[in-house]
Coordinates of N, CA and C in Angstrom, one line a residue:
M848 N 56.5 19.8 115.2 CA 55.5 19.9 114.6 C 55.8 19.2 113.2
G849 N 54.6 18.4 112.5 CA 54.9 17.8 111.5 C 54.9 18.3 110.5
N850 N 55.1 17.8 109.3 CA 55.7 18.6 108.1 C 54.2 18.6 107.4
K851 N 53.8 19.9 106.8 CA 52.6 20.3 106.3 C 52.4 19.6 104.7
R852 N 51.5 19.3 104.6 CA 51.1 18.8 102.9 C 50.4 19.8 102.1
S853 N 50.7 19.5 101.3 CA 49.9 20.4 100.6 C 48.7 19.7 99.5
G854 N 48.0 20.2 98.8 CA 47.0 19.2 98.0 C 45.8 18.7 99.1
G855 N 45.4 19.5 100.0 CA 44.2 19.3 100.9 C 44.8 18.4 101.9
G856 N 46.2 18.3 102.1 CA 46.6 17.0 103.2 C 46.9 16.1 102.8
L857 N 47.3 15.9 101.4 CA 47.5 14.3 100.9 C 49.2 14.7 100.8
S858 N 49.0 13.4 100.5 CA 51.1 12.9 100.9 C 51.2 13.4 99.2
P859 N 52.8 13.4 98.9 CA 52.9 13.6 97.5 C 52.5 12.5 96.4
A860 N 52.8 11.1 97.3 CA 52.1 10.0 96.4 C 50.6 10.1 96.5
Q861 N 50.0 10.2 97.5 CA 48.5 10.3 97.1 C 48.3 11.5 96.3
Q862 N 49.0 12.5 96.0 CA 48.6 13.5 95.2 C 48.6 13.0 93.7
A863 N 49.9 12.2 93.7 CA 50.2 11.4 92.4 C 49.3 10.3 92.1
A864 N 48.8 9.8 92.9 CA 47.6 8.7 92.6 C 46.1 9.4 92.2
K865 N 45.9 10.9 92.7 CA 45.0 11.6 92.6 C 44.8 12.2 91.5
F866 N 46.2 12.4 91.0 CA 46.4 13.1 89.5 C 46.1 11.9 88.3
L867 N 46.3 10.7 88.9 CA 46.5 9.5 87.9 C 44.9 9.2 87.7
G868 N 44.2 9.2 88.6 CA 42.8 9.3 88.7 C 42.0 9.7 87.8
V869 N 42.4 11.3 88.0 CA 41.7 12.1 86.9 C 42.2 11.9 85.7
S870 N 43.1 11.5 85.6 CA 43.9 11.4 83.9 C 43.3 10.2 83.1
V871 N 43.1 9.2 84.3 CA 42.8 7.7 83.6 C 40.9 7.7 83.4
L872 N 40.5 8.5 84.2 CA 39.0 9.0 83.7 C 38.9 9.7 82.5
A873 N 39.7 11.0 82.3 CA 39.9 11.7 81.3 C 40.1 10.9 79.9
G874 N 40.8 9.6 80.0 CA 41.3 8.9 79.0 C 40.1 8.0 78.7
A875 N 39.1 7.7 79.7 CA 38.3 7.1 79.6 C 37.3 7.4 78.6
V876 N 36.5 9.0 79.1 CA 35.8 9.7 78.3 C 36.5 9.7 76.7
L877 N 37.7 10.2 76.4 CA 37.8 9.9 75.1 C 38.2 9.0 74.2
A878 N 38.2 7.8 75.1 CA 37.7 6.4 74.5 C 36.3 6.0 74.3
G879 N 35.2 7.1 74.8 CA 33.8 7.0 74.8 C 33.3 5.8 75.7
L880 N 33.9 5.6 76.8 CA 33.3 4.9 77.6 C 32.2 5.8 78.4
A881 N 31.0 4.8 78.8 CA 30.0 5.6 79.6 C 30.4 5.6 80.9
L882 N 30.1 7.2 81.3 CA 30.5 7.2 82.9 C 29.6 8.4 83.3
P883 N 29.3 8.0 84.4 CA 28.1 9.5 85.2 C 29.2 10.8 85.2
A884 N 28.4 11.7 84.3 CA 28.8 13.3 84.3 C 29.1 14.1 85.5
V885 N 28.2 13.8 86.2 CA 28.0 14.5 87.6 C 29.2 14.2 88.6
G886 N 30.1 15.1 89.2 CA 30.7 14.5 90.3 C 32.0 13.6 89.7
A887 N 32.1 13.3 88.6 CA 32.7 11.8 88.0 C 34.2 12.1 88.1
I888 N 34.5 13.5 88.3 CA 35.9 13.8 88.2 C 36.4 13.7 89.6
G889 N 35.6 14.3 90.4 CA 36.2 14.4 92.3 C 35.8 12.7 92.8
L890 N 34.9 11.8 92.3 CA 34.9 10.7 92.8 C 36.0 10.0 91.9
A891 N 36.2 10.2 90.8 CA 37.8 9.4 90.9 C 38.7 9.8 91.2
A892 N 39.1 11.1 92.1 CA 40.1 11.3 92.6 C 40.0 10.8 94.0
K893 N 38.8 11.0 94.7 CA 38.7 10.5 96.0 C 38.8 9.0 95.7
G894 N 38.3 8.4 95.1 CA 38.4 7.0 95.0 C 39.9 6.5 94.8
T895 N 40.4 6.9 94.0 CA 41.9 6.7 93.5 C 42.8 6.8 95.1
V896 N 42.4 7.6 95.7 CA 43.6 7.9 96.8 C 43.1 7.0 97.8
E897 N 41.7 6.5 97.7 CA 41.5 5.3 99.1 C 41.8 4.0 98.7
Q898 N 41.8 3.9 97.4 CA 42.1 2.7 96.9 C 44.0 2.5 97.0
F899 N 44.4 3.4 96.5 CA 46.1 3.6 97.0 C 46.4 3.3 98.5
D900 N 45.6 3.9 99.3 CA 45.7 3.6 100.5 C 45.8 2.4 101.4
E901 N 44.9 1.7 100.2 CA 44.3 0.3 100.8 C 45.3 -0.7 100.2
I902 N 46.3 -0.6 99.4 CA 47.4 -1.1 98.5 C 48.6 -1.9 99.7
P903 N 48.6 -3.1 99.7 CA 49.8 -3.5 100.6 C 51.1 -2.6 100.3
A904 N 51.8 -2.3 101.4 CA 53.3 -1.3 101.2 C 54.3 -1.6 100.4
N905 N 54.1 -3.2 100.0 CA 55.5 -3.2 99.8 C 55.1 -4.5 98.2
L906 N 56.2 -4.1 97.5 CA 55.8 -5.0 96.3 C 56.8 -5.8 96.3
K907 N 56.2 -7.2 96.0 CA 57.0 -8.7 96.2 C 57.4 -8.6 94.6
R908 N 58.8 -8.9 94.6 CA 59.5 -8.9 93.6 C 60.1 -10.8 93.6
P909 N 59.5 -11.5 92.9 CA 60.0 -12.9 92.9 C 61.0 -13.1 92.2
P910 N 61.7 -13.9 92.5 CA 63.3 -14.1 92.2 C 63.1 -14.3 90.4
L911 N 63.8 -13.9 89.6 CA 63.5 -14.3 88.3 C 64.0 -15.4 87.9
S912 N 63.3 -16.1 87.2 CA 63.6 -17.5 86.8 C 64.7 -17.4 85.5
E913 N 65.5 -18.3 85.8 CA 66.8 -18.2 84.4 C 66.7 -19.6 84.0
R914 N 67.4 -19.8 82.8 CA 67.8 -21.3 82.3 C 68.7 -21.8 83.1
T915 N 68.9 -23.1 83.1 CA 69.9 -23.9 84.0 C 70.6 -24.8 82.7
T916 N 72.1 -24.9 82.9 CA 72.6 -25.7 82.1 C 73.1 -27.0 83.0
I917 N 72.4 -28.0 82.4 CA 72.9 -29.3 82.7 C 74.4 -29.9 82.2
L918 N 75.2 -30.4 83.0 CA 76.4 -30.6 82.7 C 76.8 -32.2 83.1
D919 N 77.6 -32.5 82.2 CA 78.3 -34.2 82.5 C 79.2 -34.1 83.5
A920 N 80.0 -35.5 83.9 CA 80.6 -35.4 85.1 C 82.0 -35.0 84.8
K921 N 82.3 -34.1 83.3 CA 83.5 -34.0 82.9 C 83.3 -32.4 82.9
G922 N 82.0 -32.5 83.2 CA 81.9 -30.4 82.9 C 81.7 -30.0 81.3
G923 N 81.0 -31.0 80.7 CA 80.6 -30.8 79.4 C 79.1 -30.4 79.3
E924 N 78.6 -29.9 78.4 CA 77.3 -29.2 78.3 C 76.5 -30.4 77.9
I925 N 75.9 -30.8 78.5 CA 74.6 -31.7 78.1 C 73.3 -31.3 77.6
A926 N 72.8 -30.2 78.3 CA 71.5 -29.8 78.1 C 71.0 -28.3 78.7
K927 N 70.1 -27.3 78.0 CA 69.7 -26.1 78.6 C 68.3 -26.4 79.0
V928 N 68.1 -26.1 80.1 CA 66.6 -26.4 80.6 C 65.9 -25.0 80.9
Y929 N 64.6 -24.4 80.7 CA 64.2 -23.2 81.3 C 62.4 -23.4 81.0
S930 N 61.9 -22.4 81.8 CA 60.8 -22.1 81.6 C 60.8 -20.3 80.9
R931 N 61.9 -19.9 81.2 CA 62.1 -18.5 80.9 C 63.4 -18.3 80.2
D932 N 63.7 -18.6 79.0 CA 64.9 -18.4 78.5 C 65.7 -16.9 79.2
R933 N 66.3 -17.1 79.9 CA 66.7 -15.6 80.6 C 68.5 -15.9 81.5
T934 N 69.3 -14.8 81.2 CA 70.6 -14.7 82.0 C 70.6 -13.5 82.5
I935 N 70.8 -13.2 83.6 CA 70.5 -12.1 84.8 C 72.0 -11.6 84.5
V936 N 72.1 -10.1 84.1 CA 73.3 -9.5 84.3 C 73.3 -8.2 84.6
D937 N 74.1 -7.9 85.1 CA 74.5 -6.5 85.8 C 74.1 -5.2 85.0
L938 N 74.0 -4.1 85.3 CA 73.9 -3.0 84.2 C 75.1 -2.3 83.8
K939 N 76.2 -2.5 84.2 CA 77.7 -2.6 83.6 C 78.0 -3.5 82.4
D940 N 77.4 -4.5 82.3 CA 77.6 -5.6 81.3 C 76.8 -5.7 80.3
I941 N 75.8 -4.5 80.3 CA 74.9 -4.5 79.3 C 75.5 -3.2 78.2
S942 N 75.5 -3.5 77.2 CA 75.9 -2.0 76.4 C 75.1 -0.8 76.6
P943 N 76.0 0.0 77.0 CA 75.5 1.5 77.1 C 74.5 1.8 75.5
Y944 N 74.9 1.2 74.4 CA 73.7 1.3 73.4 C 72.4 0.8 73.4
M945 N 72.3 -0.1 73.9 CA 71.2 -0.9 74.5 C 70.4 -0.1 75.5
Q946 N 71.1 0.2 76.1 CA 70.4 1.2 77.2 C 69.9 2.3 76.7
K947 N 71.0 3.4 76.4 CA 70.1 4.4 75.7 C 69.0 4.2 74.7
A948 N 68.9 3.1 74.0 CA 68.1 2.8 72.8 C 66.5 2.2 73.5
I949 N 66.6 1.6 74.9 CA 65.2 1.2 75.6 C 65.1 2.4 76.1
V950 N 65.6 3.2 76.6 CA 65.0 4.2 77.3 C 64.7 5.2 76.3
A951 N 65.2 5.9 74.7 CA 64.9 6.7 74.0 C 63.3 5.8 73.4
I952 N 63.4 4.6 73.4 CA 61.9 4.0 72.6 C 61.0 4.0 73.6
E953 N 61.4 3.4 75.1 CA 60.3 3.2 76.2 C 59.9 4.7 77.1
D954 N 60.8 5.5 77.3 CA 60.4 6.1 78.0 C 61.8 7.6 78.1
A955 N 61.3 8.5 76.9 CA 62.7 9.4 76.6 C 63.3 10.3 77.9
R956 N 61.9 10.6 78.8 CA 61.9 11.3 79.6 C 62.5 10.6 81.3
F957 N 63.0 9.7 81.2 CA 63.3 8.8 82.2 C 64.0 9.2 83.4
Y958 N 65.0 9.9 83.0 CA 65.9 10.5 83.8 C 65.4 12.0 84.4
E959 N 64.1 12.2 84.2 CA 63.7 13.5 84.3 C 62.6 14.0 85.2
H960 N 61.7 12.3 85.2 CA 60.7 12.6 86.0 C 60.7 11.5 87.2
G961 N 59.8 11.3 88.1 CA 59.7 10.1 89.3 C 58.9 9.0 88.3
A962 N 58.5 8.7 89.4 CA 57.3 7.4 89.1 C 56.4 7.7 88.0
I963 N 55.7 8.9 88.1 CA 54.9 9.1 87.2 C 55.3 10.2 86.2
D964 N 55.1 10.4 84.9 CA 55.4 11.4 84.3 C 54.1 12.4 83.9
P965 N 53.7 13.5 84.7 CA 52.4 14.5 84.4 C 52.5 14.8 83.0
K966 N 53.6 15.1 82.3 CA 53.7 16.1 80.9 C 53.4 14.9 80.1
G967 N 54.0 13.5 80.5 CA 53.7 12.7 79.5 C 52.3 12.3 79.5
V968 N 51.6 12.3 80.6 CA 50.2 11.5 80.8 C 49.4 12.7 80.0
L969 N 49.5 14.1 80.2 CA 49.1 15.1 79.5 C 49.0 15.4 78.1
R970 N 50.3 15.3 77.4 CA 50.6 14.8 76.2 C 50.0 13.7 75.4
A971 N 49.6 12.6 76.2 CA 49.0 11.6 75.6 C 47.6 11.8 75.3
L972 N 46.8 12.4 76.8 CA 45.8 12.6 76.5 C 45.2 13.9 75.6
N973 N 46.2 14.6 75.1 CA 45.9 16.0 74.3 C 46.0 14.7 72.8
N974 N 47.1 14.1 72.5 CA 47.1 13.3 71.3 C 45.9 12.6 71.2
N975 N 45.8 11.8 71.8 CA 44.2 11.0 72.1 C 43.4 11.7 71.6
A976 N 43.3 12.7 71.9 CA 42.0 13.8 72.1 C 41.8 14.0 70.3
Q977 N 43.2 14.6 69.9 CA 43.1 14.8 68.5 C 43.1 13.7 67.6
D978 N 43.2 12.5 68.3 CA 42.9 11.6 67.3 C 41.8 10.8 67.2
G979 N 41.1 11.0 68.5 CA 39.4 10.4 68.6 C 39.4 9.3 69.3
G980 N 40.6 9.1 70.0 CA 40.7 7.3 70.8 C 41.8 7.7 71.8
A981 N 42.1 6.4 72.2 CA 42.9 6.2 73.3 C 44.1 5.7 72.7
S982 N 45.0 5.4 72.2 CA 45.8 4.8 71.6 C 47.1 5.2 72.2
Q983 N 47.6 6.1 72.6 CA 48.7 6.6 72.9 C 48.8 6.3 74.7
G984 N 49.7 5.4 75.0 CA 49.5 5.4 76.6 C 51.0 6.4 77.2
A985 N 50.9 6.3 78.4 CA 52.0 7.6 79.3 C 52.4 6.8 80.3
S986 N 52.7 5.4 80.3 CA 53.4 4.4 81.0 C 54.8 5.0 81.3
T987 N 55.1 5.2 82.4 CA 57.2 5.5 82.6 C 57.2 4.1 82.4
L988 N 58.9 4.0 82.1 CA 59.5 3.0 82.4 C 59.5 2.1 83.7
T989 N 59.4 2.9 84.9 CA 59.5 2.4 86.2 C 58.0 1.6 86.1
Q990 N 56.9 2.1 85.8 CA 55.8 1.8 85.7 C 55.6 0.4 84.9
Q991 N 56.3 0.3 83.9 CA 56.6 -0.9 82.6 C 57.0 -1.8 83.7
Y992 N 58.1 -1.7 84.5 CA 58.9 -2.5 85.1 C 57.7 -3.3 86.1
V993 N 57.4 -2.0 86.8 CA 56.4 -2.9 88.1 C 55.5 -3.9 87.4
K994 N 54.7 -3.6 86.0 CA 53.7 -4.3 85.4 C 54.6 -5.8 85.0
N995 N 55.7 -5.6 84.8 CA 56.4 -6.8 84.2 C 56.6 -7.5 85.7
V996 N 57.0 -7.2 86.8 CA 57.1 -7.7 88.0 C 55.8 -8.7 88.1
F997 N 54.5 -8.0 88.0 CA 53.0 -8.5 88.1 C 53.0 -10.0 87.1
V998 N 53.5 -9.5 85.9 CA 53.1 -10.7 84.9 C 54.3 -11.9 85.4
E999 N 55.5 -11.7 85.9 CA 56.3 -12.6 86.5 C 56.1 -13.3 87.4
E1000 N 55.2 -12.5 88.5 CA 54.6 -13.3 89.6 C 53.8 -14.3 89.0
A1001 N 52.9 -13.8 88.1 CA 51.9 -15.0 87.7 C 52.1 -16.1 86.9
F1002 N 53.5 -16.0 86.4 CA 54.5 -16.8 85.7 C 53.5 -17.6 84.7
N1003 N 53.0 -18.9 84.7 CA 52.4 -19.5 83.5 C 50.6 -19.5 83.5
D1004 N 50.7 -19.0 84.8 CA 48.7 -18.9 85.0 C 48.5 -17.6 84.0
E1005 N 47.5 -18.5 83.2 CA 47.3 -17.8 82.1 C 46.2 -16.4 82.5
K1006 N 45.2 -16.6 83.5 CA 44.1 -15.8 84.0 C 45.2 -14.9 84.8
A1007 N 46.0 -15.1 85.8 CA 46.8 -14.6 86.3 C 47.7 -13.2 85.7
V1008 N 48.3 -13.9 84.7 CA 48.9 -13.0 83.5 C 47.6 -11.8 83.2
A1009 N 46.6 -12.3 82.7 CA 45.6 -11.4 81.8 C 45.3 -10.6 83.0
E1010 N 45.2 -10.9 84.0 CA 44.8 -9.6 85.1 C 45.9 -8.9 85.4
A1011 N 47.2 -9.1 85.5 CA 48.4 -8.3 85.8 C 48.6 -7.3 84.5
Q1012 N 47.7 -7.6 83.3 CA 47.9 -6.8 82.2 C 46.7 -5.8 81.9
K1013 N 45.7 -6.2 83.0 CA 44.2 -5.7 82.3 C 44.0 -4.3 82.4
K1014 N 43.7 -3.6 81.7 CA 43.6 -1.8 81.6 C 42.6 -1.5 82.5
S1015 N 42.8 -1.1 83.6 CA 41.8 -0.5 84.6 C 42.4 0.1 85.4
I1016 N 41.7 1.3 86.2 CA 42.0 2.2 87.2 C 42.5 1.9 88.6
G1017 N 42.2 0.7 88.9 CA 42.7 -0.2 89.7 C 44.0 -0.5 90.1
R1018 N 44.3 -1.5 88.5 CA 45.9 -1.7 88.3 C 46.8 -0.7 88.4
K1019 N 46.0 0.3 87.3 CA 47.1 1.6 87.4 C 47.6 2.1 88.7
I1020 N 46.3 2.2 89.5 CA 46.6 2.9 91.1 C 47.8 1.9 91.6
K1021 N 47.5 0.6 91.7 CA 48.6 -0.6 92.3 C 49.9 -0.5 91.3
E1022 N 49.9 -0.2 90.2 CA 51.3 0.0 89.6 C 52.0 1.3 90.1
L1023 N 51.0 2.3 90.0 CA 51.7 3.6 90.5 C 52.5 3.5 91.9
K1024 N 51.7 2.9 92.8 CA 51.8 2.9 94.3 C 53.5 2.0 93.8
Y1025 N 53.7 1.1 93.5 CA 55.0 0.4 93.7 C 56.2 1.3 92.7
A1026 N 55.6 1.5 91.5 CA 56.5 2.3 91.2 C 57.2 3.5 92.2
I1027 N 56.5 4.1 92.5 CA 56.8 5.2 93.7 C 57.8 4.3 94.6
Q1028 N 57.5 3.2 95.0 CA 58.3 2.6 96.0 C 59.6 2.3 95.6
V1029 N 59.7 1.5 94.2 CA 60.9 1.1 93.7 C 61.9 2.5 93.4
E1030 N 61.4 3.6 92.8 CA 62.0 4.5 92.7 C 63.0 4.6 93.5
K1031 N 62.5 4.7 94.9 CA 63.0 5.3 96.2 C 64.4 4.2 96.3
E1032 N 63.9 2.9 96.3 CA 64.8 1.4 96.8 C 65.2 1.4 95.5
L1033 N 65.5 1.7 94.3 CA 66.4 1.1 93.4 C 67.2 2.2 92.6
G1034 N 66.6 3.6 92.6 CA 67.0 4.3 91.7 C 67.1 3.8 90.4
K1035 N 67.2 5.1 89.5 CA 67.4 4.9 88.1 C 68.0 3.6 87.1
K1036 N 69.4 3.6 87.8 CA 70.3 2.6 87.2 C 69.7 1.3 87.4
G1037 N 69.2 1.0 89.0 CA 68.6 -0.4 89.4 C 67.3 -0.6 88.6
I1038 N 66.6 0.6 88.2 CA 65.3 0.0 87.9 C 65.5 -0.2 86.3
L1039 N 66.5 0.6 85.6 CA 67.0 0.2 84.3 C 67.3 -1.7 84.2
Q1040 N 68.4 -1.6 84.9 CA 68.9 -2.7 85.2 C 67.6 -4.1 85.3
N1041 N 67.2 -3.8 86.3 CA 65.7 -4.8 86.5 C 64.7 -5.1 85.2
Y1042 N 64.7 -3.7 84.8 CA 63.7 -3.7 83.5 C 64.2 -4.5 82.6
L1043 N 65.6 -4.4 81.9 CA 66.6 -5.0 81.1 C 66.4 -6.6 81.3
N1044 N 66.5 -7.2 82.6 CA 66.5 -8.4 82.9 C 65.2 -8.9 82.8
I1045 N 64.2 -8.4 83.3 CA 62.8 -9.0 83.2 C 61.7 -9.2 81.9
T1046 N 62.4 -7.9 80.8 CA 61.4 -7.9 79.9 C 61.2 -8.8 79.0
F1047 N 60.3 -9.4 78.6 CA 60.1 -10.4 77.4 C 60.8 -9.4 75.8
F1048 N 61.2 -9.8 75.0 CA 61.7 -9.6 74.1 C 61.1 -10.3 73.0
G1049 N 60.6 -11.5 73.0 CA 60.0 -12.4 72.1 C 60.7 -13.4 71.7
Q1050 N 60.3 -14.4 71.2 CA 60.4 -15.6 70.6 C 61.5 -16.4 72.2
Q1051 N 60.4 -16.2 72.9 CA 61.2 -16.8 74.3 C 62.2 -16.4 75.3
A1052 N 62.4 -15.1 74.5 CA 63.5 -14.5 75.1 C 63.1 -13.5 76.2
Y1053 N 63.7 -13.7 77.1 CA 63.5 -12.9 78.6 C 64.5 -12.2 79.1
G1054 N 64.7 -11.0 79.2 CA 66.2 -10.3 79.3 C 67.2 -9.9 78.2
V1055 N 67.5 -9.0 78.0 CA 68.3 -8.7 76.9 C 70.0 -9.5 76.8
E1056 N 70.2 -10.4 77.9 CA 71.0 -11.4 77.6 C 70.7 -12.9 77.1
A1057 N 69.0 -13.2 77.1 CA 68.7 -14.2 76.4 C 69.1 -14.5 75.2

């Protein structure tokens, strides 16, 4: 006999998508976007689950571009060439202070929740309601990592980069589905390592070792 699912027959991942859809809708209302009132929440929930199921199962994670060092015949350095100034490093070689700082800044409850942080979403909705806008986000560090993968895949295609960063329900659903996947595949340490290696830190520096 198969395992029973709660939430009207939805899997945990689908329930998360449903929650996200309703949350994004609420955020849109707070931002003053015009939305049909009758049945809007129900349509959002149903629509997010359907979109969730239509997204390809596996996230494409292209190899991260790194800088290349050109050497002369004697092994001396001639030049460094790169489109992304990045050196990939293992988590064990990254300062624990840097690791803790990133988690504290980007997702203080990183080790306490899964791909999505319901408490963070509700807190952001509440704060935005009090502020009269939608300035505070609630993306987990895992979701931010997935978004960075989308941007890396787009590379120097400005249109594709803009699409990867577009604020839309569709992109958020896609981001969530793959965040659930990488949480299972990589675990917290793997996600943190990848995040620290892929993230843009400014001044053409990609990754903490740049």
